């Protein structure tokens, strides 16, 4: 296996990496385990991946962990996912804070169970002064909902009757403090966006990997960054 980490050019890192962490259910099914075991294993993978991002100097990492569409899953899976997130924050918050990571949430807090909502708010508050890496948890997140929300925020803030500009939308998105995504990675061999960061992915390089999220390791991240660095980005030019 190539040592992709060594091949990465530290001067040309993606400013913002976004990951659709997909394939937990299939990982569990392959092992004849309940789906929640796949999610448990998937949660374990987050820490080494964040450490890998830190190790190469990535400044913003968005993780898609629960979409606005995921509520249609069976109740026990949905509540199991929130419980796993509670455990993650309880177990990892001090480690995350000590590493200089700032936790951010993108999505609507409305429907999220109260305990989890408080954990998220507490984690954001506890790490608000950190700046080494922004770890953006996309929870109860939908790309369309984000754009509708941004337009409504803009309408609320509006003085006069000027027409909406791209910048007006951008500054009202959940991610207004993050750069556009340079690199989007989806695991599990599915080739779709599933309502993830529709606006921010406008010119992202997309990398689809045939690995189930619980099997994702730092070398997969390094490989994706290396692939990104070997793409030619043209932004509509020639
Ligand atoms: C991704 O894994 C995690 C969430 C959507 C919460 P899935 O649960 O979608 O796994 P598959 O796609 O069924 O394998
Ligand atoms: C996208 O995965 C959402 C997350 C990874 C959180 P899904 O598994 O929900 O997407 P679909 O249903 O396959 O499009
Ligand atoms: Mg899935």
Short mmCIF file of C-alpha atoms and ligand atoms in Angstrom, two decimals:
data_model
loop_
_atom_site.label_atom_id
_atom_site.label_comp_id
_atom_site.label_asym_id
_atom_site.label_seq_id
_atom_site.Cartn_x
_atom_site.Cartn_y
_atom_site.Cartn_z
CA UNK A 1 0.00 0.00 0.00
CA UNK A 2 1.28 3.49 -0.89
CA UNK A 3 2.10 5.81 1.99
CA UNK A 4 -0.31 8.52 0.88
CA UNK A 5 0.39 10.67 3.91
CA UNK A 6 3.94 11.18 2.67
CA UNK A 7 2.68 12.14 -0.78
CA UNK A 8 0.45 14.96 0.51
CA UNK A 9 1.61 18.49 -0.29
CA UNK A 10 1.06 20.45 2.94
CA UNK A 11 0.90 23.69 0.95
CA UNK A 12 -2.12 22.59 -1.09
CA UNK A 13 -4.47 21.11 1.49
CA UNK A 14 -8.22 21.25 1.01
CA UNK A 15 -9.42 24.06 3.26
CA UNK A 16 -12.57 22.17 4.14
CA UNK A 17 -13.20 18.44 3.89
CA UNK A 18 -16.72 17.03 4.18
CA UNK A 19 -17.47 13.36 4.70
CA UNK A 20 -20.69 11.41 4.20
CA UNK A 21 -20.05 8.60 6.69
CA UNK A 22 -22.14 5.91 5.03
CA UNK A 23 -22.31 2.12 5.28
CA UNK A 24 -22.71 1.39 9.00
CA UNK A 25 -25.84 -0.71 8.46
CA UNK A 26 -24.29 -2.82 5.71
CA UNK A 27 -21.15 -3.33 7.82
CA UNK A 28 -23.32 -4.75 10.62
CA UNK A 29 -25.38 -6.89 8.25
CA UNK A 30 -22.23 -8.45 6.78
CA UNK A 31 -21.30 -9.52 10.30
CA UNK A 32 -24.86 -10.61 11.17
CA UNK A 33 -25.00 -7.92 13.87
CA UNK A 34 -27.83 -5.47 14.63
CA UNK A 35 -27.52 -2.18 12.69
CA UNK A 36 -26.76 -0.24 15.88
CA UNK A 37 -23.48 -2.19 16.21
CA UNK A 38 -22.47 -0.74 12.87
CA UNK A 39 -23.22 2.74 14.18
CA UNK A 40 -21.25 2.00 17.36
CA UNK A 41 -18.25 0.90 15.34
CA UNK A 42 -18.76 3.91 13.05
CA UNK A 43 -18.60 6.24 16.04
CA UNK A 44 -15.29 4.65 17.09
CA UNK A 45 -13.78 5.51 13.73
CA UNK A 46 -14.39 9.24 14.12
CA UNK A 47 -11.54 9.91 16.56
CA UNK A 48 -8.71 8.42 14.47
CA UNK A 49 -10.02 10.20 11.38
CA UNK A 50 -10.11 13.54 13.20
CA UNK A 51 -6.57 12.90 14.46
CA UNK A 52 -5.49 12.14 10.89
CA UNK A 53 -7.00 15.42 9.70
CA UNK A 54 -5.15 17.24 12.48
CA UNK A 55 -1.91 15.44 11.64
CA UNK A 56 -1.84 16.86 8.12
CA UNK A 57 -3.13 20.30 9.14
CA UNK A 58 -6.70 20.32 7.80
CA UNK A 59 -8.58 23.29 9.28
CA UNK A 60 -12.24 22.34 8.72
CA UNK A 61 -13.89 18.91 8.73
CA UNK A 62 -17.64 18.41 8.31
CA UNK A 63 -19.12 15.05 9.23
CA UNK A 64 -22.60 14.06 8.06
CA UNK A 65 -23.99 11.96 10.88
CA UNK A 66 -27.79 12.44 10.71
CA UNK A 67 -29.82 13.84 7.85
CA UNK A 68 -33.26 15.46 7.91
CA UNK A 69 -34.39 12.32 6.07
CA UNK A 70 -32.97 9.86 8.63
CA UNK A 71 -35.98 10.40 10.96
CA UNK A 72 -37.93 7.92 8.83
CA UNK A 73 -35.78 5.06 10.17
CA UNK A 74 -37.22 2.80 12.91
CA UNK A 75 -37.56 4.59 16.29
CA UNK A 76 -35.04 2.36 18.04
CA UNK A 77 -32.37 3.08 15.44
CA UNK A 78 -33.02 6.83 15.62
CA UNK A 79 -32.88 6.92 19.42
CA UNK A 80 -29.84 4.63 19.39
CA UNK A 81 -28.02 7.08 17.13
CA UNK A 82 -28.70 10.01 19.46
CA UNK A 83 -27.59 7.95 22.45
CA UNK A 84 -24.33 7.11 20.67
CA UNK A 85 -23.78 10.78 20.04
CA UNK A 86 -24.39 11.55 23.73
CA UNK A 87 -21.82 8.92 24.67
CA UNK A 88 -19.37 10.32 22.11
CA UNK A 89 -19.61 13.83 23.52
CA UNK A 90 -19.44 12.66 27.12
CA UNK A 91 -16.39 10.46 26.50
CA UNK A 92 -14.49 12.62 24.04
CA UNK A 93 -15.20 16.26 24.84
CA UNK A 94 -12.17 16.89 27.04
CA UNK A 95 -9.85 15.15 24.57
CA UNK A 96 -11.31 17.18 21.74
CA UNK A 97 -10.94 20.40 23.71
CA UNK A 98 -7.33 19.55 24.63
CA UNK A 99 -6.49 19.06 20.96
CA UNK A 100 -7.53 22.62 20.14
CA UNK A 101 -10.62 21.56 18.18
CA UNK A 102 -13.71 23.74 17.94
CA UNK A 103 -16.98 21.85 17.71
CA UNK A 104 -19.70 23.27 15.53
CA UNK A 105 -23.19 22.07 14.68
CA UNK A 106 -24.90 22.48 11.33
CA UNK A 107 -28.56 21.63 11.05
CA UNK A 108 -31.71 22.28 13.00
CA UNK A 109 -31.60 21.70 16.76
CA UNK A 110 -35.41 21.67 16.91
CA UNK A 111 -36.23 17.97 16.75
CA UNK A 112 -33.04 16.70 18.39
CA UNK A 113 -33.76 15.09 21.82
CA UNK A 114 -33.20 17.51 24.69
CA UNK A 115 -30.24 15.68 26.28
CA UNK A 116 -28.41 15.49 22.98
CA UNK A 117 -29.20 19.12 22.19
CA UNK A 118 -27.71 20.14 25.53
CA UNK A 119 -24.64 17.99 24.88
CA UNK A 120 -24.12 19.65 21.51
CA UNK A 121 -24.56 23.16 22.92
CA UNK A 122 -22.23 22.35 25.81
CA UNK A 123 -19.57 20.95 23.46
CA UNK A 124 -19.79 24.07 21.28
CA UNK A 125 -19.51 26.31 24.29
CA UNK A 126 -16.64 24.35 25.85
CA UNK A 127 -14.56 24.51 22.65
CA UNK A 128 -15.59 27.95 21.35
CA UNK A 129 -12.14 29.51 21.86
CA UNK A 130 -10.29 26.79 19.92
CA UNK A 131 -9.07 27.33 16.38
CA UNK A 132 -6.79 24.48 15.29
CA UNK A 133 -9.59 22.60 13.52
CA UNK A 134 -13.33 23.19 13.18
CA UNK A 135 -15.16 19.89 13.59
CA UNK A 136 -18.59 20.50 12.11
CA UNK A 137 -21.16 17.88 13.07
CA UNK A 138 -24.02 17.88 10.56
CA UNK A 139 -26.91 16.58 12.64
CA UNK A 140 -30.53 16.83 11.61
CA UNK A 141 -28.96 18.49 8.59
CA UNK A 142 -30.52 18.88 5.14
CA UNK A 143 -29.02 20.94 2.33
CA UNK A 144 -32.37 22.18 1.06
CA UNK A 145 -33.55 23.04 4.55
CA UNK A 146 -30.32 24.98 5.07
CA UNK A 147 -30.93 27.09 1.97
CA UNK A 148 -34.57 27.76 2.90
CA UNK A 149 -33.43 28.72 6.39
CA UNK A 150 -30.78 31.05 4.94
CA UNK A 151 -33.33 32.80 2.73
CA UNK A 152 -35.64 33.27 5.70
CA UNK A 153 -32.80 34.67 7.78
CA UNK A 154 -31.97 37.05 4.97
CA UNK A 155 -35.62 38.14 4.70
CA UNK A 156 -35.64 38.82 8.44
CA UNK A 157 -32.46 40.90 8.28
CA UNK A 158 -33.38 42.82 5.17
CA UNK A 159 -33.54 46.56 4.91
CA UNK A 160 -35.06 48.00 1.75
CA UNK A 161 -36.07 45.81 -1.16
CA UNK A 162 -32.81 44.84 -2.84
CA UNK A 163 -32.81 41.47 -4.68
CA UNK A 164 -31.03 38.57 -3.01
CA UNK A 165 -27.37 37.98 -3.97
CA UNK A 166 -25.32 34.78 -3.68
CA UNK A 167 -23.41 36.38 -0.81
CA UNK A 168 -26.67 37.03 1.08
CA UNK A 169 -27.42 33.31 0.99
CA UNK A 170 -23.83 32.31 1.82
CA UNK A 171 -23.66 34.46 4.91
CA UNK A 172 -26.91 33.04 6.23
CA UNK A 173 -26.01 29.37 5.82
CA UNK A 174 -25.14 27.24 8.87
CA UNK A 175 -21.58 27.18 7.54
CA UNK A 176 -21.18 30.94 6.98
CA UNK A 177 -17.96 30.81 9.03
CA UNK A 178 -16.43 28.01 6.94
CA UNK A 179 -14.96 28.12 3.44
CA UNK A 180 -16.72 26.22 0.64
CA UNK A 181 -15.93 22.51 0.63
CA UNK A 182 -12.85 21.63 -1.46
CA UNK A 183 -13.07 17.87 -1.01
CA UNK A 184 -16.16 15.72 -0.37
CA UNK A 185 -15.69 12.06 0.49
CA UNK A 186 -18.52 9.51 0.56
CA UNK A 187 -17.93 6.01 1.81
CA UNK A 188 -19.86 2.79 1.12
CA UNK A 189 -19.84 2.92 -2.70
CA UNK A 190 -22.98 5.06 -3.06
CA UNK A 191 -22.70 7.81 -5.66
CA UNK A 192 -25.04 10.51 -4.43
CA UNK A 193 -25.13 13.57 -2.19
CA UNK A 194 -28.21 12.68 -0.12
CA UNK A 195 -28.99 16.35 0.59
CA UNK A 196 -25.51 17.14 1.96
CA UNK A 197 -24.05 20.68 1.70
CA UNK A 198 -25.70 21.35 -1.66
CA UNK A 199 -24.55 24.96 -1.81
CA UNK A 200 -21.07 24.46 -0.38
CA UNK A 201 -20.25 21.55 -2.71
CA UNK A 202 -20.74 23.66 -5.86
CA UNK A 203 -17.07 23.29 -6.86
CA UNK A 204 -15.89 20.55 -4.53
CA UNK A 205 -13.89 17.60 -5.80
CA UNK A 206 -15.88 14.43 -5.11
CA UNK A 207 -14.25 11.20 -4.00
CA UNK A 208 -16.41 8.08 -3.67
CA UNK A 209 -14.72 5.23 -1.84
CA UNK A 210 -15.78 1.62 -1.83
CA UNK A 211 -15.17 1.20 1.90
CA UNK A 212 -17.91 0.97 4.53
CA UNK A 213 -17.56 3.75 7.12
CA UNK A 214 -16.66 1.43 10.06
CA UNK A 215 -13.73 0.18 7.96
CA UNK A 216 -12.52 3.71 7.14
CA UNK A 217 -8.99 4.38 8.37
CA UNK A 218 -6.59 7.35 8.30
CA UNK A 219 -4.96 6.01 5.13
CA UNK A 220 -8.30 6.39 3.31
CA UNK A 221 -8.37 10.05 4.28
CA UNK A 222 -4.79 10.56 3.15
CA UNK A 223 -5.55 8.82 -0.13
CA UNK A 224 -8.57 11.06 -0.74
CA UNK A 225 -6.48 14.19 -0.06
CA UNK A 226 -3.81 12.89 -2.44
CA UNK A 227 -6.49 12.27 -5.10
CA UNK A 228 -7.77 15.80 -4.55
CA UNK A 229 -4.28 17.19 -5.03
CA UNK A 230 -3.99 15.37 -8.34
CA UNK A 231 -7.20 16.79 -9.79
CA UNK A 232 -7.26 19.80 -12.06
CA UNK A 233 -9.75 22.41 -10.84
CA UNK A 234 -10.98 24.75 -13.55
CA UNK A 235 -13.93 26.64 -12.02
CA UNK A 236 -15.49 27.12 -15.44
CA UNK A 237 -12.29 28.42 -17.02
CA UNK A 238 -10.09 26.56 -19.49
C1 LIG B 1 -24.59 5.92 7.78
O1 LIG B 1 -24.73 4.56 7.73
C2 LIG B 1 -24.97 6.49 9.13
C3 LIG B 1 -26.24 7.21 9.12
C4 LIG B 1 -26.98 7.52 8.09
C5 LIG B 1 -26.71 7.64 10.42
P1 LIG B 1 -26.12 3.89 7.31
O2 LIG B 1 -26.90 3.62 8.53
O3 LIG B 1 -26.80 4.71 6.26
O4 LIG B 1 -25.59 2.53 6.67
P2 LIG B 1 -26.17 1.78 5.40
O5 LIG B 1 -26.19 2.77 4.27
O6 LIG B 1 -27.56 1.33 5.78
O7 LIG B 1 -25.23 0.67 5.18
C1 LIG B 2 -26.60 10.02 4.21
O1 LIG B 2 -26.66 8.64 4.26
C2 LIG B 2 -26.74 10.58 5.58
C3 LIG B 2 -25.65 10.32 6.50
C4 LIG B 2 -24.54 9.66 6.25
C5 LIG B 2 -25.82 10.88 7.79
P1 LIG B 2 -28.02 7.84 4.04
O2 LIG B 2 -27.67 6.41 4.18
O3 LIG B 2 -29.09 8.37 4.90
O4 LIG B 2 -28.35 8.21 2.52
P2 LIG B 2 -29.25 7.42 1.45
O5 LIG B 2 -30.57 7.15 2.11
O6 LIG B 2 -28.52 6.17 1.10
O7 LIG B 2 -29.33 8.37 0.29
MG1 LIG B 3 -26.71 4.72 4.23
#
